[in-house]
Amino acid sequence: MNTPNSYTLIPHTSIKACLFDLDGVLVDTAGYHYQAWKRLANQLGFDFTEAQNEELKGISRMESLDKVLGWGKATKSSVEKNELAALKNGWYVDMINKMTPEEVLPGVEDFLTALTQSGYKLALGSASKNSGIILKNTHLTHFFDEIVDGNMVSKSKPDPEVFLKGAELLGFAPEQCVVFEDAVAGIKAAKNAGMKSIGIGDKNLLTEANLVVSGLNKLTVEDLENL
Ligand code: B16
Ligand code: MG
């Protein structure tokens, strides 16, 4: 019988599963969100800047509404808030209904194909309740073994719920997963889940990610082994 000696090493846990945020990582729907929130703000008699819009990335629809109303110093009842969120969402859905595969960000299909061919399991981990329409219109649905979105979680990023649920559905431990995220709240959610993360965007902003690149077109499968 082999008796482990005191030098037995804990095996290196390698990455087996990839969890992808949607907006800002696979497609750029932030511009559509911005247009719809701006239209709502203007209808209420105020405006906000593109820089302020950055703060809406990655957070839920109702949290976004609270921020927008705060910028306009507008107070609304919860019934009114639900109506305003529905109004904004209607305008947003009108825009994403017209999306095409051309709006997929550079390198996405190639990278997802390479991951699948290398045996990695893939899940979506998005705050959006509209992920189904976006994935369908951009022809990305088939890449994902599991889809976790805003319809399935009760807590928003930086809470780890969305990514923990994705890992559980795929059947892997958090240490075997890597998260791809463009939002600070999303990188924090990955960290809170005990997962590694790759930031998509500005390295001065996504400081808690294990690696930051400008887009999936800058990544290879080998990069996952060196995180
Ligand atoms: P919806 P992600 C997020 O998507 C967006 O970044 C964020 O701006 C938006 O408020 C949120 O989805 C909810 O979207 O109104 O469609 O449910 O980045 O988590 O893929
Ligand atoms: Mg995002």
PDB file of C-alpha atoms and ligand atoms in Angstrom:
ATOM      1  CA  MET A   1       0.000   0.000   0.000  1.00  0.00           C
ATOM      2  CA  ASN A   2       1.275   3.463  -0.818  1.00  0.00           C
ATOM      3  CA  THR A   3       1.489   5.665   2.229  1.00  0.00           C
ATOM      4  CA  PRO A   4       1.499   9.381   1.428  1.00  0.00           C
ATOM      5  CA  ASN A   5       4.608  10.992   2.850  1.00  0.00           C
ATOM      6  CA  SER A   6       4.823  14.460   4.297  1.00  0.00           C
ATOM      7  CA  TYR A   7       5.899  15.843   0.912  1.00  0.00           C
ATOM      8  CA  THR A   8       2.683  14.844  -0.879  1.00  0.00           C
ATOM      9  CA  LEU A   9       1.547  17.891  -2.835  1.00  0.00           C
ATOM     10  CA  ILE A  10      -2.051  19.004  -3.090  1.00  0.00           C
ATOM     11  CA  PRO A  11      -2.835  18.567  -6.791  1.00  0.00           C
ATOM     12  CA  HIS A  12      -3.051  21.813  -8.747  1.00  0.00           C
ATOM     13  CA  THR A  13      -6.694  22.609  -9.361  1.00  0.00           C
ATOM     14  CA  SER A  14      -7.007  23.445 -12.990  1.00  0.00           C
ATOM     15  CA  ILE A  15      -9.743  25.443 -14.622  1.00  0.00           C
ATOM     16  CA  LYS A  16     -12.557  23.325 -16.071  1.00  0.00           C
ATOM     17  CA  ALA A  17     -15.387  25.813 -16.503  1.00  0.00           C
ATOM     18  CA  CYS A  18     -15.786  29.336 -17.842  1.00  0.00           C
ATOM     19  CA  LEU A  19     -18.499  31.728 -16.694  1.00  0.00           C
ATOM     20  CA  PHE A  20     -19.247  34.641 -18.993  1.00  0.00           C
ATOM     21  CA  ASP A  21     -20.885  37.957 -18.284  1.00  0.00           C
ATOM     22  CA  LEU A  22     -22.906  39.134 -21.299  1.00  0.00           C
ATOM     23  CA  ASP A  23     -23.058  42.912 -21.667  1.00  0.00           C
ATOM     24  CA  GLY A  24     -19.556  44.283 -22.198  1.00  0.00           C
ATOM     25  CA  VAL A  25     -17.915  40.872 -22.635  1.00  0.00           C
ATOM     26  CA  LEU A  26     -19.778  39.106 -25.469  1.00  0.00           C
ATOM     27  CA  VAL A  27     -21.833  42.010 -26.866  1.00  0.00           C
ATOM     28  CA  ASP A  28     -21.989  45.729 -26.273  1.00  0.00           C
ATOM     29  CA  THR A  29     -25.534  46.448 -25.232  1.00  0.00           C
ATOM     30  CA  ALA A  30     -24.434  49.213 -22.829  1.00  0.00           C
ATOM     31  CA  GLY A  31     -25.175  51.821 -25.533  1.00  0.00           C
ATOM     32  CA  TYR A  32     -28.762  50.584 -25.807  1.00  0.00           C
ATOM     33  CA  HIS A  33     -29.202  50.669 -22.028  1.00  0.00           C
ATOM     34  CA  TYR A  34     -27.796  54.228 -22.076  1.00  0.00           C
ATOM     35  CA  GLN A  35     -30.192  55.411 -24.787  1.00  0.00           C
ATOM     36  CA  ALA A  36     -33.195  53.960 -22.977  1.00  0.00           C
ATOM     37  CA  TRP A  37     -32.233  55.315 -19.530  1.00  0.00           C
ATOM     38  CA  LYS A  38     -31.481  58.726 -21.067  1.00  0.00           C
ATOM     39  CA  ARG A  39     -34.895  58.799 -22.766  1.00  0.00           C
ATOM     40  CA  LEU A  40     -36.516  58.009 -19.406  1.00  0.00           C
ATOM     41  CA  ALA A  41     -34.518  60.703 -17.591  1.00  0.00           C
ATOM     42  CA  ASN A  42     -35.337  63.264 -20.294  1.00  0.00           C
ATOM     43  CA  GLN A  43     -39.025  62.386 -20.034  1.00  0.00           C
ATOM     44  CA  LEU A  44     -38.773  63.061 -16.288  1.00  0.00           C
ATOM     45  CA  GLY A  45     -37.118  66.421 -17.019  1.00  0.00           C
ATOM     46  CA  PHE A  46     -33.408  65.831 -16.397  1.00  0.00           C
ATOM     47  CA  ASP A  47     -30.326  64.354 -18.048  1.00  0.00           C
ATOM     48  CA  PHE A  48     -27.158  62.454 -17.114  1.00  0.00           C
ATOM     49  CA  THR A  49     -23.764  61.974 -18.674  1.00  0.00           C
ATOM     50  CA  GLU A  50     -22.102  59.089 -20.430  1.00  0.00           C
ATOM     51  CA  ALA A  51     -19.616  58.994 -17.539  1.00  0.00           C
ATOM     52  CA  GLN A  52     -22.484  58.534 -15.072  1.00  0.00           C
ATOM     53  CA  ASN A  53     -23.784  55.752 -17.326  1.00  0.00           C
ATOM     54  CA  GLU A  54     -20.590  53.790 -16.538  1.00  0.00           C
ATOM     55  CA  GLU A  55     -21.972  53.285 -13.028  1.00  0.00           C
ATOM     56  CA  LEU A  56     -24.958  51.390 -14.451  1.00  0.00           C
ATOM     57  CA  LYS A  57     -22.837  48.640 -15.950  1.00  0.00           C
ATOM     58  CA  GLY A  58     -23.332  45.230 -14.370  1.00  0.00           C
ATOM     59  CA  ILE A  59     -25.965  46.285 -11.845  1.00  0.00           C
ATOM     60  CA  SER A  60     -29.625  45.229 -11.953  1.00  0.00           C
ATOM     61  CA  ARG A  61     -32.462  47.103 -13.650  1.00  0.00           C
ATOM     62  CA  MET A  62     -34.018  48.354 -10.385  1.00  0.00           C
ATOM     63  CA  GLU A  63     -30.634  49.396  -8.935  1.00  0.00           C
ATOM     64  CA  SER A  64     -29.978  51.271 -12.172  1.00  0.00           C
ATOM     65  CA  LEU A  65     -33.350  53.038 -11.890  1.00  0.00           C
ATOM     66  CA  ASP A  66     -32.579  54.097  -8.319  1.00  0.00           C
ATOM     67  CA  LYS A  67     -29.280  55.599  -9.472  1.00  0.00           C
ATOM     68  CA  VAL A  68     -30.871  57.429 -12.411  1.00  0.00           C
ATOM     69  CA  LEU A  69     -33.655  58.824 -10.202  1.00  0.00           C
ATOM     70  CA  GLY A  70     -31.029  59.872  -7.663  1.00  0.00           C
ATOM     71  CA  TRP A  71     -29.128  61.857 -10.327  1.00  0.00           C
ATOM     72  CA  GLY A  72     -32.367  63.730 -11.136  1.00  0.00           C
ATOM     73  CA  LYS A  73     -33.254  64.080  -7.423  1.00  0.00           C
ATOM     74  CA  ALA A  74     -36.570  62.444  -8.270  1.00  0.00           C
ATOM     75  CA  THR A  75     -38.555  60.549  -5.651  1.00  0.00           C
ATOM     76  CA  LYS A  76     -41.022  57.888  -6.824  1.00  0.00           C
ATOM     77  CA  SER A  77     -43.253  55.336  -5.127  1.00  0.00           C
ATOM     78  CA  SER A  78     -42.548  51.654  -5.671  1.00  0.00           C
ATOM     79  CA  VAL A  79     -45.563  51.379  -8.012  1.00  0.00           C
ATOM     80  CA  GLU A  80     -44.233  54.284 -10.089  1.00  0.00           C
ATOM     81  CA  LYS A  81     -40.741  52.746 -10.077  1.00  0.00           C
ATOM     82  CA  ASN A  82     -42.082  49.492 -11.487  1.00  0.00           C
ATOM     83  CA  GLU A  83     -43.876  51.454 -14.232  1.00  0.00           C
ATOM     84  CA  LEU A  84     -40.761  53.471 -15.079  1.00  0.00           C
ATOM     85  CA  ALA A  85     -38.569  50.348 -15.186  1.00  0.00           C
ATOM     86  CA  ALA A  86     -41.101  48.667 -17.501  1.00  0.00           C
ATOM     87  CA  LEU A  87     -41.189  51.748 -19.756  1.00  0.00           C
ATOM     88  CA  LYS A  88     -37.378  51.793 -20.029  1.00  0.00           C
ATOM     89  CA  ASN A  89     -37.268  48.064 -20.609  1.00  0.00           C
ATOM     90  CA  GLY A  90     -39.815  48.322 -23.442  1.00  0.00           C
ATOM     91  CA  TRP A  91     -37.595  50.842 -25.264  1.00  0.00           C
ATOM     92  CA  TYR A  92     -34.522  48.700 -24.594  1.00  0.00           C
ATOM     93  CA  VAL A  93     -36.197  45.525 -25.850  1.00  0.00           C
ATOM     94  CA  ASP A  94     -37.276  47.353 -29.049  1.00  0.00           C
ATOM     95  CA  MET A  95     -33.547  47.943 -29.703  1.00  0.00           C
ATOM     96  CA  ILE A  96     -32.209  44.503 -28.791  1.00  0.00           C
ATOM     97  CA  ASN A  97     -34.947  42.875 -30.860  1.00  0.00           C
ATOM     98  CA  LYS A  98     -33.080  44.288 -33.871  1.00  0.00           C
ATOM     99  CA  MET A  99     -29.630  42.999 -32.862  1.00  0.00           C
ATOM    100  CA  THR A 100     -27.725  40.777 -35.297  1.00  0.00           C
ATOM    101  CA  PRO A 101     -24.651  38.486 -35.045  1.00  0.00           C
ATOM    102  CA  GLU A 102     -22.587  41.405 -36.386  1.00  0.00           C
ATOM    103  CA  GLU A 103     -22.863  43.009 -32.955  1.00  0.00           C
ATOM    104  CA  VAL A 104     -20.926  40.219 -31.239  1.00  0.00           C
ATOM    105  CA  LEU A 105     -17.653  41.691 -29.936  1.00  0.00           C
ATOM    106  CA  PRO A 106     -14.380  40.831 -31.760  1.00  0.00           C
ATOM    107  CA  GLY A 107     -12.922  37.381 -31.139  1.00  0.00           C
ATOM    108  CA  VAL A 108     -15.896  36.056 -29.171  1.00  0.00           C
ATOM    109  CA  GLU A 109     -16.986  33.223 -31.486  1.00  0.00           C
ATOM    110  CA  ASP A 110     -13.389  32.075 -32.063  1.00  0.00           C
ATOM    111  CA  PHE A 111     -12.559  32.049 -28.353  1.00  0.00           C
ATOM    112  CA  LEU A 112     -15.783  30.269 -27.319  1.00  0.00           C
ATOM    113  CA  THR A 113     -15.225  27.698 -30.087  1.00  0.00           C
ATOM    114  CA  ALA A 114     -11.623  27.099 -28.942  1.00  0.00           C
ATOM    115  CA  LEU A 115     -12.741  26.657 -25.318  1.00  0.00           C
ATOM    116  CA  THR A 116     -15.465  24.185 -26.290  1.00  0.00           C
ATOM    117  CA  GLN A 117     -13.067  22.206 -28.473  1.00  0.00           C
ATOM    118  CA  SER A 118     -10.584  22.069 -25.591  1.00  0.00           C
ATOM    119  CA  GLY A 119     -13.229  20.508 -23.331  1.00  0.00           C
ATOM    120  CA  TYR A 120     -14.157  23.446 -21.109  1.00  0.00           C
ATOM    121  CA  LYS A 121     -17.781  23.800 -19.980  1.00  0.00           C
ATOM    122  CA  LEU A 122     -19.357  27.207 -20.516  1.00  0.00           C
ATOM    123  CA  ALA A 123     -22.096  29.079 -18.661  1.00  0.00           C
ATOM    124  CA  LEU A 124     -23.543  32.555 -18.910  1.00  0.00           C
ATOM    125  CA  GLY A 125     -23.614  34.615 -15.705  1.00  0.00           C
ATOM    126  CA  SER A 126     -25.457  37.835 -16.486  1.00  0.00           C
ATOM    127  CA  ALA A 127     -27.518  40.311 -14.463  1.00  0.00           C
ATOM    128  CA  SER A 128     -29.813  40.844 -17.451  1.00  0.00           C
ATOM    129  CA  LYS A 129     -33.359  39.545 -17.605  1.00  0.00           C
ATOM    130  CA  ASN A 130     -33.143  39.933 -21.380  1.00  0.00           C
ATOM    131  CA  SER A 131     -30.201  37.605 -21.993  1.00  0.00           C
ATOM    132  CA  GLY A 132     -32.360  35.105 -23.928  1.00  0.00           C
ATOM    133  CA  ILE A 133     -33.290  37.605 -26.671  1.00  0.00           C
ATOM    134  CA  ILE A 134     -29.724  38.886 -26.976  1.00  0.00           C
ATOM    135  CA  LEU A 135     -28.137  35.411 -27.199  1.00  0.00           C
ATOM    136  CA  LYS A 136     -30.752  34.291 -29.734  1.00  0.00           C
ATOM    137  CA  ASN A 137     -30.409  37.341 -31.991  1.00  0.00           C
ATOM    138  CA  THR A 138     -26.611  37.175 -31.927  1.00  0.00           C
ATOM    139  CA  HIS A 139     -26.562  33.375 -32.472  1.00  0.00           C
ATOM    140  CA  LEU A 140     -24.550  32.718 -29.298  1.00  0.00           C
ATOM    141  CA  THR A 141     -27.010  30.488 -27.391  1.00  0.00           C
ATOM    142  CA  HIS A 142     -25.541  27.177 -28.578  1.00  0.00           C
ATOM    143  CA  PHE A 143     -22.169  27.877 -26.956  1.00  0.00           C
ATOM    144  CA  PHE A 144     -23.555  27.646 -23.424  1.00  0.00           C
ATOM    145  CA  ASP A 145     -24.097  24.484 -21.398  1.00  0.00           C
ATOM    146  CA  GLU A 146     -26.001  26.518 -18.816  1.00  0.00           C
ATOM    147  CA  ILE A 147     -27.518  29.990 -18.751  1.00  0.00           C
ATOM    148  CA  VAL A 148     -27.871  31.902 -15.483  1.00  0.00           C
ATOM    149  CA  ASP A 149     -29.312  35.402 -15.763  1.00  0.00           C
ATOM    150  CA  GLY A 150     -31.286  38.052 -13.889  1.00  0.00           C
ATOM    151  CA  ASN A 151     -34.409  35.891 -14.012  1.00  0.00           C
ATOM    152  CA  MET A 152     -32.784  33.208 -11.860  1.00  0.00           C
ATOM    153  CA  VAL A 153     -31.028  35.149  -9.122  1.00  0.00           C
ATOM    154  CA  SER A 154     -32.283  37.290  -6.289  1.00  0.00           C
ATOM    155  CA  LYS A 155     -29.038  39.044  -5.397  1.00  0.00           C
ATOM    156  CA  SER A 156     -27.059  41.309  -7.730  1.00  0.00           C
ATOM    157  CA  LYS A 157     -23.305  41.345  -8.312  1.00  0.00           C
ATOM    158  CA  PRO A 158     -21.056  41.843  -6.276  1.00  0.00           C
ATOM    159  CA  ASP A 159     -23.025  39.067  -4.576  1.00  0.00           C
ATOM    160  CA  PRO A 160     -21.579  35.785  -5.910  1.00  0.00           C
ATOM    161  CA  GLU A 161     -25.007  34.106  -6.412  1.00  0.00           C
ATOM    162  CA  VAL A 162     -25.040  34.266 -10.227  1.00  0.00           C
ATOM    163  CA  PHE A 163     -21.606  32.633 -10.561  1.00  0.00           C
ATOM    164  CA  LEU A 164     -22.093  30.075  -7.762  1.00  0.00           C
ATOM    165  CA  LYS A 165     -25.319  28.967  -9.446  1.00  0.00           C
ATOM    166  CA  GLY A 166     -23.502  28.644 -12.790  1.00  0.00           C
ATOM    167  CA  ALA A 167     -20.751  26.526 -11.218  1.00  0.00           C
ATOM    168  CA  GLU A 168     -23.291  24.333  -9.459  1.00  0.00           C
ATOM    169  CA  LEU A 169     -25.295  23.745 -12.653  1.00  0.00           C
ATOM    170  CA  LEU A 170     -22.113  22.863 -14.541  1.00  0.00           C
ATOM    171  CA  GLY A 171     -21.055  20.566 -11.703  1.00  0.00           C
ATOM    172  CA  PHE A 172     -17.742  22.204 -10.786  1.00  0.00           C
ATOM    173  CA  ALA A 173     -16.276  23.683  -7.616  1.00  0.00           C
ATOM    174  CA  PRO A 174     -15.655  27.452  -7.554  1.00  0.00           C
ATOM    175  CA  GLU A 175     -11.853  26.866  -7.707  1.00  0.00           C
ATOM    176  CA  GLN A 176     -12.354  25.120 -11.056  1.00  0.00           C
ATOM    177  CA  CYS A 177     -14.128  28.130 -12.593  1.00  0.00           C
ATOM    178  CA  VAL A 178     -12.952  31.352 -14.182  1.00  0.00           C
ATOM    179  CA  VAL A 179     -15.190  34.375 -14.671  1.00  0.00           C
ATOM    180  CA  PHE A 180     -14.980  36.801 -17.614  1.00  0.00           C
ATOM    181  CA  GLU A 181     -16.307  40.220 -16.593  1.00  0.00           C
ATOM    182  CA  ASP A 182     -16.225  43.873 -17.649  1.00  0.00           C
ATOM    183  CA  ALA A 183     -17.717  45.396 -14.475  1.00  0.00           C
ATOM    184  CA  VAL A 184     -16.010  46.077 -11.144  1.00  0.00           C
ATOM    185  CA  ALA A 185     -19.074  44.612  -9.372  1.00  0.00           C
ATOM    186  CA  GLY A 186     -18.710  41.449 -11.482  1.00  0.00           C
ATOM    187  CA  ILE A 187     -15.012  40.981 -10.672  1.00  0.00           C
ATOM    188  CA  LYS A 188     -15.887  41.391  -6.985  1.00  0.00           C
ATOM    189  CA  ALA A 189     -18.675  38.805  -7.393  1.00  0.00           C
ATOM    190  CA  ALA A 190     -16.138  36.339  -8.835  1.00  0.00           C
ATOM    191  CA  LYS A 191     -13.785  36.975  -5.913  1.00  0.00           C
ATOM    192  CA  ASN A 192     -16.655  36.572  -3.441  1.00  0.00           C
ATOM    193  CA  ALA A 193     -17.463  33.242  -5.131  1.00  0.00           C
ATOM    194  CA  GLY A 194     -13.861  32.054  -4.670  1.00  0.00           C
ATOM    195  CA  MET A 195     -13.238  32.070  -8.422  1.00  0.00           C
ATOM    196  CA  LYS A 196     -10.477  33.465 -10.583  1.00  0.00           C
ATOM    197  CA  SER A 197     -11.425  36.234 -12.986  1.00  0.00           C
ATOM    198  CA  ILE A 198     -10.361  37.789 -16.252  1.00  0.00           C
ATOM    199  CA  GLY A 199     -11.294  41.444 -16.587  1.00  0.00           C
ATOM    200  CA  ILE A 200     -12.365  42.770 -19.961  1.00  0.00           C
ATOM    201  CA  GLY A 201     -11.557  46.471 -20.140  1.00  0.00           C
ATOM    202  CA  ASP A 202      -9.374  48.908 -18.228  1.00  0.00           C
ATOM    203  CA  LYS A 203      -6.716  47.407 -15.922  1.00  0.00           C
ATOM    204  CA  ASN A 204      -6.714  50.556 -13.797  1.00  0.00           C
ATOM    205  CA  LEU A 205     -10.387  49.919 -13.052  1.00  0.00           C
ATOM    206  CA  LEU A 206     -10.531  46.124 -12.824  1.00  0.00           C
ATOM    207  CA  THR A 207      -7.706  45.918 -10.313  1.00  0.00           C
ATOM    208  CA  GLU A 208      -8.980  42.798  -8.520  1.00  0.00           C
ATOM    209  CA  ALA A 209      -8.974  40.599 -11.642  1.00  0.00           C
ATOM    210  CA  ASN A 210      -6.232  37.957 -12.110  1.00  0.00           C
ATOM    211  CA  LEU A 211      -5.650  39.197 -15.655  1.00  0.00           C
ATOM    212  CA  VAL A 212      -7.072  42.106 -17.652  1.00  0.00           C
ATOM    213  CA  VAL A 213      -7.326  42.270 -21.442  1.00  0.00           C
ATOM    214  CA  SER A 214      -9.154  44.618 -23.793  1.00  0.00           C
ATOM    215  CA  GLY A 215     -11.309  41.886 -25.313  1.00  0.00           C
ATOM    216  CA  LEU A 216     -11.690  38.144 -25.839  1.00  0.00           C
ATOM    217  CA  ASN A 217      -9.776  38.560 -29.131  1.00  0.00           C
ATOM    218  CA  LYS A 218      -6.666  39.071 -26.957  1.00  0.00           C
ATOM    219  CA  LEU A 219      -6.969  35.707 -25.176  1.00  0.00           C
ATOM    220  CA  THR A 220      -5.936  32.147 -25.943  1.00  0.00           C
ATOM    221  CA  VAL A 221      -6.978  28.932 -24.200  1.00  0.00           C
ATOM    222  CA  GLU A 222      -3.413  28.686 -22.808  1.00  0.00           C
ATOM    223  CA  ASP A 223      -3.962  31.913 -20.863  1.00  0.00           C
ATOM    224  CA  LEU A 224      -6.401  30.032 -18.619  1.00  0.00           C
ATOM    225  CA  GLU A 225      -3.664  27.654 -17.532  1.00  0.00           C
ATOM    226  CA  ASN A 226      -1.431  30.478 -16.350  1.00  0.00           C
ATOM    227  CA  LEU A 227      -3.815  32.444 -14.177  1.00  0.00           C
TER     228      LEU A 227
HETATM  229  P1  B16 B   1     -31.880  44.073 -17.900  1.00  0.00           P
HETATM  230  P2  B16 B   1     -24.483  41.999 -17.634  1.00  0.00           P
HETATM  231  C1  B16 B   1     -26.312  43.878 -17.094  1.00  0.00           C
HETATM  232  O1  B16 B   1     -25.809  42.882 -17.956  1.00  0.00           O
HETATM  233  C2  B16 B   1     -25.972  45.255 -17.637  1.00  0.00           C
HETATM  234  O2  B16 B   1     -24.563  45.449 -17.631  1.00  0.00           O
HETATM  235  C3  B16 B   1     -26.611  46.303 -16.764  1.00  0.00           C
HETATM  236  O3  B16 B   1     -26.332  47.585 -17.269  1.00  0.00           O
HETATM  237  C4  B16 B   1     -28.124  46.062 -16.700  1.00  0.00           C
HETATM  238  O4  B16 B   1     -28.753  46.987 -15.831  1.00  0.00           O
HETATM  239  C5  B16 B   1     -28.385  44.646 -16.213  1.00  0.00           C
HETATM  240  O5  B16 B   1     -27.729  43.712 -17.060  1.00  0.00           O
HETATM  241  C6  B16 B   1     -29.862  44.307 -16.197  1.00  0.00           C
HETATM  242  O6  B16 B   1     -30.331  44.270 -17.517  1.00  0.00           O
HETATM  243  O7  B16 B   1     -32.571  45.377 -17.653  1.00  0.00           O
HETATM  244  O8  B16 B   1     -31.844  43.672 -19.350  1.00  0.00           O
HETATM  245  O9  B16 B   1     -32.427  42.972 -17.030  1.00  0.00           O
HETATM  246  O10 B16 B   1     -23.337  42.932 -17.772  1.00  0.00           O
HETATM  247  O11 B16 B   1     -24.630  41.430 -16.234  1.00  0.00           O
HETATM  248  O12 B16 B   1     -24.541  40.937 -18.699  1.00  0.00           O
HETATM  249 MG    MG B   2     -21.155  43.314 -18.074  1.00  0.00          MG
END
